[in-house]
Coordinates of C-alpha atoms and ligand atoms in Angstrom, one line a residue:
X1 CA -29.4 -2.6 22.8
X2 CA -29.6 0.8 22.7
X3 CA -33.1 2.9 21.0
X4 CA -32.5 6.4 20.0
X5 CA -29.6 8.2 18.3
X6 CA -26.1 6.9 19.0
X7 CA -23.5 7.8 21.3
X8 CA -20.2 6.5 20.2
X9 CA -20.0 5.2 16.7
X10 CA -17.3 2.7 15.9
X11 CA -16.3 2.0 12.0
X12 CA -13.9 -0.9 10.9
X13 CA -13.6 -0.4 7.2
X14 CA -12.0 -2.8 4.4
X15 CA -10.2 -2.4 1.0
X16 CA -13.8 -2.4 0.0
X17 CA -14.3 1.2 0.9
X18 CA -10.9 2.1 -1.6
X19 CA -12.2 -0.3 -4.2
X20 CA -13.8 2.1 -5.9
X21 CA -10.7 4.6 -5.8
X22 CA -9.0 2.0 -8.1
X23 CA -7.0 0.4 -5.8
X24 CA -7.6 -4.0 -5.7
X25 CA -9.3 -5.3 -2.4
X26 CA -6.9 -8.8 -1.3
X27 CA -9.7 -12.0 -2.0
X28 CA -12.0 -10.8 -4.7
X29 CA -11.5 -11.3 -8.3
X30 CA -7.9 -10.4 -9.3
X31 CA -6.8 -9.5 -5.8
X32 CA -3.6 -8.8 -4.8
X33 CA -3.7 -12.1 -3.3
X34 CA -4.7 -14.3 -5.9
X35 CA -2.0 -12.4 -7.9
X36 CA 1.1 -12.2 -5.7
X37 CA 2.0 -15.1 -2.6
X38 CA 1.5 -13.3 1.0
X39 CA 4.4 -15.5 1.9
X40 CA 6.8 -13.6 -0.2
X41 CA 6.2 -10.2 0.0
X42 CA 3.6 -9.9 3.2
X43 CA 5.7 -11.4 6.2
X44 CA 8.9 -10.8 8.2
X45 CA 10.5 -14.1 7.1
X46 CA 9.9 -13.2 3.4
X47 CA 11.3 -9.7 4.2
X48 CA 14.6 -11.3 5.3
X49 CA 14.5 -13.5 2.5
X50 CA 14.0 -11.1 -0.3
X51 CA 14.3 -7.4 1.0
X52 CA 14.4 -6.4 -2.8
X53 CA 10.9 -8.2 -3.6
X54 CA 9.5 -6.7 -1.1
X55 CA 10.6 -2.9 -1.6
X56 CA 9.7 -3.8 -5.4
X57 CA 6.2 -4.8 -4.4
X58 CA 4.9 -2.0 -1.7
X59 CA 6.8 0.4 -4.5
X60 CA 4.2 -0.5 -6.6
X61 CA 1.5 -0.4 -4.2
X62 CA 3.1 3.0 -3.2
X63 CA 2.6 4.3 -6.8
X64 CA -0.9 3.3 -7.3
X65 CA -1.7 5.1 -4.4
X66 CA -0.3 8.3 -5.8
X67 CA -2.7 8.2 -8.3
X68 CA -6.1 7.4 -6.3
X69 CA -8.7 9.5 -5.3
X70 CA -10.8 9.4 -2.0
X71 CA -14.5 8.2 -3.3
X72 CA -18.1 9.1 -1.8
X73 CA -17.6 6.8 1.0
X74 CA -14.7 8.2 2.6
X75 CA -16.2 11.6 1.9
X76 CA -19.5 10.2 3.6
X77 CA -17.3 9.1 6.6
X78 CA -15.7 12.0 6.9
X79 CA -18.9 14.6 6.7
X80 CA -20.7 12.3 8.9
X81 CA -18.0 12.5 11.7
X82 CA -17.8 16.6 11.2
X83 CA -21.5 16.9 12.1
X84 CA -22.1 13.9 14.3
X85 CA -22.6 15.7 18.0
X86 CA -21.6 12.0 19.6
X87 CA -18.3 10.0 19.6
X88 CA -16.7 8.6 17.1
X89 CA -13.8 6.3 16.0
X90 CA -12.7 5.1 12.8
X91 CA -10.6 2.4 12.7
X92 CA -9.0 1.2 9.4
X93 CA -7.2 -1.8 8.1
X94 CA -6.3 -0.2 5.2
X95 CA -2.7 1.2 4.4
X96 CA -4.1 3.4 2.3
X97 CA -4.1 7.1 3.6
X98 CA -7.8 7.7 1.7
X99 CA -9.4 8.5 4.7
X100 CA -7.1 11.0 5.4
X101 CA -7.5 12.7 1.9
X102 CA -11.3 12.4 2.2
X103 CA -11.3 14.5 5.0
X104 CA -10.9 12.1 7.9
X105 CA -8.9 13.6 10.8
X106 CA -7.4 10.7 12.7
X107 CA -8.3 7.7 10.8
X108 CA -6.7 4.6 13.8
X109 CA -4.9 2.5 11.2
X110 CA -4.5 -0.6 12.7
X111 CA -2.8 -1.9 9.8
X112 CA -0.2 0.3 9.3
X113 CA 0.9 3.0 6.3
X114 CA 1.8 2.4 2.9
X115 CA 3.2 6.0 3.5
X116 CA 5.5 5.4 6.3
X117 CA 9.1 3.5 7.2
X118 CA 10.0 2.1 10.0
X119 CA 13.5 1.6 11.0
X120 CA 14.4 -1.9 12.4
X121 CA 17.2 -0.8 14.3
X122 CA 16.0 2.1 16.3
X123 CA 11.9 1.6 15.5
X124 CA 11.7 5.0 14.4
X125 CA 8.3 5.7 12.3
X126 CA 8.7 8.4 9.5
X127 CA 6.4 9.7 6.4
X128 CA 9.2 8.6 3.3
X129 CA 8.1 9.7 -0.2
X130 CA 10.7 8.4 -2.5
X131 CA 10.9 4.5 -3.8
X132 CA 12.0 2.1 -0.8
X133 CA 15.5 0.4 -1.5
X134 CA 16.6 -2.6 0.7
X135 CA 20.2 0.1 1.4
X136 CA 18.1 3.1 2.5
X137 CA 19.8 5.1 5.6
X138 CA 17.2 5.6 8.3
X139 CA 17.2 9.9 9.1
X140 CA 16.8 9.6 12.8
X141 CA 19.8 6.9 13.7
X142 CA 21.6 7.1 10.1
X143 CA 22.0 3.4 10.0
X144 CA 21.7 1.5 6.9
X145 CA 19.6 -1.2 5.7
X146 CA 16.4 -2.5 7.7
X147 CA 13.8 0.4 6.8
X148 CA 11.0 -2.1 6.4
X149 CA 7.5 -0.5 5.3
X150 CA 5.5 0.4 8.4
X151 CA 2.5 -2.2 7.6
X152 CA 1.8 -5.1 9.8
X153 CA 2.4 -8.4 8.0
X154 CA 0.9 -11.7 8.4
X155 CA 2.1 -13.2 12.2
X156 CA 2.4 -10.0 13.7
X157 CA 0.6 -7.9 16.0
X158 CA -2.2 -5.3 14.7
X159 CA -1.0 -1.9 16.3
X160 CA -3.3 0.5 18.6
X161 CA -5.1 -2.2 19.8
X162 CA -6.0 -1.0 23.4
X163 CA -7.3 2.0 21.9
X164 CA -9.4 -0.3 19.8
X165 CA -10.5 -2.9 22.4
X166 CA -11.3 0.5 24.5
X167 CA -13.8 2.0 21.3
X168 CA -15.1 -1.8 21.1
X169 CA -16.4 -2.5 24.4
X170 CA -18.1 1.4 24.9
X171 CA -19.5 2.1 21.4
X172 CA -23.5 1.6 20.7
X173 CA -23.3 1.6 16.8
X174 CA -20.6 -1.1 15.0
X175 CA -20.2 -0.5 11.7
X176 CA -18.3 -2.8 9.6
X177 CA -17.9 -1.5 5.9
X178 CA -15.9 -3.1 2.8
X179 CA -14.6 -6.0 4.1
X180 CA -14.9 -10.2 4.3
X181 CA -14.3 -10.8 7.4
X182 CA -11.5 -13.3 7.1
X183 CA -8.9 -11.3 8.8
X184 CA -8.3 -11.6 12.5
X185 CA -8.3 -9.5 15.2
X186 CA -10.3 -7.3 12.7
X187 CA -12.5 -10.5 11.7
X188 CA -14.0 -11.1 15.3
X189 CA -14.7 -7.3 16.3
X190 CA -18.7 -7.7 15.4
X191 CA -18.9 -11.1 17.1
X192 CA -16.9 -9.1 20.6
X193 CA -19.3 -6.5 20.1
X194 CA -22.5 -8.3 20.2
X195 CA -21.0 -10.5 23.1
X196 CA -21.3 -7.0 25.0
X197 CA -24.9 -6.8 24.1
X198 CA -24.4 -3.2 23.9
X199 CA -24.5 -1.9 20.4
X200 CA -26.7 -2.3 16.9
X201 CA -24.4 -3.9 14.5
X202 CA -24.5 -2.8 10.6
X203 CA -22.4 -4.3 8.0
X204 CA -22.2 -2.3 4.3
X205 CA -20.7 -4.8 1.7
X206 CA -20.7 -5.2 -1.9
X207 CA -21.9 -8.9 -1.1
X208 CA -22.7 -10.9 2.0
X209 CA -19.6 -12.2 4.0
X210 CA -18.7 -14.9 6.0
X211 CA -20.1 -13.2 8.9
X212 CA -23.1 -11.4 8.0
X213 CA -25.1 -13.6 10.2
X214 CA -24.3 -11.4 13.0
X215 CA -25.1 -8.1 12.4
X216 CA -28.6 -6.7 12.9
X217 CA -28.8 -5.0 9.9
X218 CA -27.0 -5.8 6.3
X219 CA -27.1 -3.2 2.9
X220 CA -25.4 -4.9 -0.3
X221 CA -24.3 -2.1 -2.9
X222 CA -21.0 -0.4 -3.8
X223 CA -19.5 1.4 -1.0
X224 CA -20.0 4.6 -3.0
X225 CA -24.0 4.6 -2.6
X226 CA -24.9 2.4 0.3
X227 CA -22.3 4.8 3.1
X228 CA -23.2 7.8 2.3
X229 CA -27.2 6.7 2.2
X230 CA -26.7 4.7 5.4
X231 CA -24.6 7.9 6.9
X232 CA -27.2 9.9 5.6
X233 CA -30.6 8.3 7.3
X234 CA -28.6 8.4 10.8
X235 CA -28.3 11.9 11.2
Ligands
OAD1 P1 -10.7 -8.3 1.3 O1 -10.1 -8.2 -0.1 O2 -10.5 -9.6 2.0 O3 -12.3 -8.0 1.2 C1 -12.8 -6.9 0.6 C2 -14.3 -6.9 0.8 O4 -14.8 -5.7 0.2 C3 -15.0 -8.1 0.2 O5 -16.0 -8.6 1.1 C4 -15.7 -7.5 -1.1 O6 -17.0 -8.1 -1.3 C5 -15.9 -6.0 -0.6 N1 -16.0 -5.1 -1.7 C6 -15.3 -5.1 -2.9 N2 -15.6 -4.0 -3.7 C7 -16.5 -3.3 -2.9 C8 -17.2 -2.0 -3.1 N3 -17.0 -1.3 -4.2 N4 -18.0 -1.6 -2.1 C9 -18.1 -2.3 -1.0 N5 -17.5 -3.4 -0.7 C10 -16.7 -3.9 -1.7 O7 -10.1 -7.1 2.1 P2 -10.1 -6.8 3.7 O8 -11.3 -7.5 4.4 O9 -9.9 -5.4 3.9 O10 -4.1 -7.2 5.8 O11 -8.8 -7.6 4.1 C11 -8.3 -7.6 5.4 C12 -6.9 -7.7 5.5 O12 -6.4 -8.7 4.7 C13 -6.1 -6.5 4.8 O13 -6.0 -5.3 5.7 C14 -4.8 -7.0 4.5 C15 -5.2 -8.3 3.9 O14 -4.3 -9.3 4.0 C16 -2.8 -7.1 5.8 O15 -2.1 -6.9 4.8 C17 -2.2 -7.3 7.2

């Protein structure tokens, strides 16, 4: 393990870190999970099954966004990286684009956008403001139907995940902030990380998680106070 200041700091943030933005985490009280069935409107086969559903649900997720605010911790994030004279990668499973607006500049979302399209005929990626409709034309090929929101659903693969696996196995500080841990590949980054032996491993959660066990160091509070404090007494 490394002593002194670090050299490449890796963050994996959670809905946690938007929580407090107004938008729901998945598993907590009232998340979107315990509200709406994954099945239906978070795979491919319930895609093909119910386009309309679908659109109807990431619409509203879509709106909500409009409406919510980057909090301290993105801020936090974001100043930290601006001053921090070492590395360092932040790597998202939100869909969210909070990072962005708090000032991050290349946030890896290994989730996907909430902002984007993706064409399922040509696998064009584009930024599409207006509601999604099952019939919309994709702008790059012009064919119809198909533009599926460009978030990964359940039984597919997370995207950018050689850059990931490459900031994994070389950074010396893992931070894991606002999220349960229930995920996977996301879920098993701390336990690939300490199986390098490398890095100091810090998880900031509301509450402990299924895998608190195995980070070195663990600070319980709202996202809002405990990142930017934690940020704070590293620099
Ligand atoms: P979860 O909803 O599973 O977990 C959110 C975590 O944030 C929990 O551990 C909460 O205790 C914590 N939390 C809640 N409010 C907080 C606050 N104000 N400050 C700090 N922590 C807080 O969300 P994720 O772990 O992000 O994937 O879920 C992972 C993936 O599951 C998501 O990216 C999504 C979902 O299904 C896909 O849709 C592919």
């Amino acid at each position: 393990m490394s002593a002194g200041p670090p050299r490449h700091v890796v963050v994996l943030t959670g809905a946690g870190v938007s929580a407090e933005s107004g938008l729901g985490t998945f598993r907590d009280k009232d998340g979107l999970w315990t509200r709406y069935d994954l099945e239906e409107v978070a795979t491919p086969e319930g895609f093909r099954r119910n386009p309309a559903l679908v659109c109807e649900f990431y619409n509203a997720r879509r709106e909500n966004l409009r409406k919510a605010r980057p909090n301290e911790a993105h801020r936090a994030l974001a100043a930290f990286e601006r001053r921090f004279q070492g590395r360092f990668t932040l790597i998202t499973q939100n869909v969210d684009d909070l990072h962005e607006k708090g000032g991050s500049p290349d946030p890896v979302h290994m989730h996907g956008r909430l902002d984007e399209l993706r064409c399922q005929h040509c696998a064009a990626v584009y930024a599409y403001d207006a509601p999604i409709a099952p019939d919309s034309v994709c702008p790059v090929c012009g064919r119809e139907g198909g533009q599926r929101p460009n978030v990964v659903w359940f039984g597919e693969m997370p995207l950018h995940m050689d850059a990931i696996d490459a900031a994994l196995a070389d950074c010396d500080l893992f931070v894991a902030i606002g999220t349960s841990a229930t995920v996977y590949p996301a879920a098993g980054f701390v336990g690939r990380v300490r199986a390098m032996g490398r890095a100091r491993c810090a998880e900031l959660n509301l509450e402990p998680t299924a895998a608190s066990s195995l980070f070195d160091e663990t600070r319980y509070g709202p996202a809002s106070e405990v990142v930017p404090a934690f940020f704070a007494a590293l620099s």
